[in-house]
Amino acid sequence: LKDKGQITEEKYQELKARAKKEGAGKILAGFDGLTPYIKSVDGQHRIDFHGRINFDLRAYEDDTRNLNGTDQATNFLVRRARMSIDATLFKYLDLKVEGNFAGTTNLTDGYIDLKYFPEARLRAGQFKIPFSFEELTSSRFIDFVERSVVNNLSPGRDLGAMVHGKRLGGMVEYGGGIFNGRGQ
């Protein structure tokens, strides 16, 4: 309304102050697509809940045998059963906690990300090492069911700290850090 000249600057400031006062301390909840969230009215705090499951089904015809003569058994394997919580606090602090519940339960990601400057963000915790593009790409977005055998040579997740960011409008991304080298 202010941009169209329908209200004065004074009225705009009054409405803005009133909206801030009435919305203080309130939270909103809903869905962003299929992702449930909770957030503050002012947009400074937000918690998103994610989950996914990947499974394999291997089925064989009756009397199918391995080369050693044993029967092939039809089986169902849950590869990933992940649940995660992503949070933004005070607009500049991101948190992520993700666990894998397929088979044994373990922490896949758990880190804090300070994002005051988009060109130089600081991250500390357990996360993917910025080394292999294939490893950094989520399994949701790779072209094949399996990653390449070459990917076994690159490090995965590790405990450490890094500086990362984007330059030139996202055309260039970088990341470098120090890790303990023990893996997940």
Coordinates of C-alpha atoms in Angstrom, one line a residue, residues 65-153:
R65 CA 20.6 -71.0 -7.8
N66 CA 23.9 -69.3 -7.2
L67 CA 27.0 -70.6 -9.0
N68 CA 27.9 -72.6 -5.9
G69 CA 24.5 -74.4 -6.0
T70 CA 22.7 -72.7 -3.1
D71 CA 19.2 -71.3 -3.6
Q72 CA 18.7 -67.6 -4.4
A73 CA 16.4 -66.2 -1.7
T74 CA 14.0 -63.3 -2.3
N75 CA 14.9 -60.6 0.2
F76 CA 13.8 -57.1 1.2
L77 CA 16.4 -54.7 2.5
V78 CA 15.9 -51.3 4.0
R79 CA 19.0 -49.3 2.9
R80 CA 18.2 -46.0 4.5
A81 CA 15.5 -44.9 7.0
R82 CA 16.5 -41.4 7.9
M83 CA 14.9 -38.8 10.0
S84 CA 16.3 -35.3 10.5
I85 CA 15.6 -32.0 12.1
D86 CA 16.8 -28.8 10.4
A87 CA 16.6 -25.6 12.5
T88 CA 17.4 -21.9 11.9
L89 CA 17.8 -19.9 15.1
F90 CA 18.2 -16.1 15.2
K91 CA 18.3 -16.0 11.3
Y92 CA 22.1 -16.7 11.2
L93 CA 22.5 -20.0 13.0
D94 CA 21.6 -23.3 11.3
L95 CA 21.5 -26.7 13.1
K96 CA 21.1 -30.1 11.6
V97 CA 20.6 -33.5 13.3
E98 CA 20.0 -36.6 11.1
G99 CA 20.0 -40.2 12.1
N100 CA 19.8 -43.4 10.1
F101 CA 17.5 -46.0 11.6
A102 CA 18.0 -48.8 9.0
G103 CA 19.6 -51.8 10.8
T104 CA 21.8 -50.1 13.5
T105 CA 21.0 -46.6 14.6
N106 CA 23.7 -44.0 14.0
L107 CA 24.2 -40.3 13.6
T108 CA 24.8 -39.3 9.9
D109 CA 24.9 -35.5 10.3
G110 CA 25.0 -33.3 13.4
Y111 CA 26.4 -29.9 12.9
I112 CA 26.1 -26.1 13.6
D113 CA 26.4 -23.7 10.7
L114 CA 27.1 -20.0 11.3
K115 CA 25.9 -18.1 8.2
Y116 CA 26.3 -14.4 8.9
F117 CA 28.3 -13.9 5.7
P118 CA 27.0 -16.1 2.8
E119 CA 30.5 -15.9 1.2
A120 CA 32.2 -17.4 4.3
R121 CA 30.1 -19.7 6.4
L122 CA 31.5 -21.6 9.4
R123 CA 30.4 -25.2 10.1
A124 CA 31.4 -27.5 12.9
G125 CA 30.3 -31.1 13.8
Q126 CA 29.9 -34.3 11.8
F127 CA 29.0 -33.8 8.1
K128 CA 30.1 -34.7 4.6
I129 CA 33.7 -33.7 3.8
P130 CA 33.8 -31.3 0.7
F131 CA 35.9 -33.6 -1.4
S132 CA 33.9 -35.7 -4.0
F133 CA 31.0 -34.2 -5.9
E134 CA 29.4 -37.6 -6.1
E135 CA 29.6 -38.0 -2.3
L136 CA 28.2 -34.5 -1.7
T137 CA 25.2 -35.2 -4.0
S138 CA 22.3 -36.7 -2.0
S139 CA 21.3 -40.2 -2.9
R140 CA 17.9 -38.7 -3.8
F141 CA 19.5 -36.9 -6.8
I142 CA 22.0 -39.4 -8.2
D143 CA 21.2 -41.0 -11.6
F144 CA 21.7 -44.6 -10.6
V145 CA 20.7 -46.8 -7.7
E146 CA 24.3 -47.3 -6.6
R147 CA 27.2 -44.9 -6.5
S148 CA 30.3 -45.7 -8.6
V149 CA 33.0 -47.9 -7.2
V150 CA 35.4 -45.0 -7.5
N151 CA 33.4 -43.2 -4.8
N152 CA 34.7 -45.8 -2.3
L153 CA 38.1 -44.0 -2.5

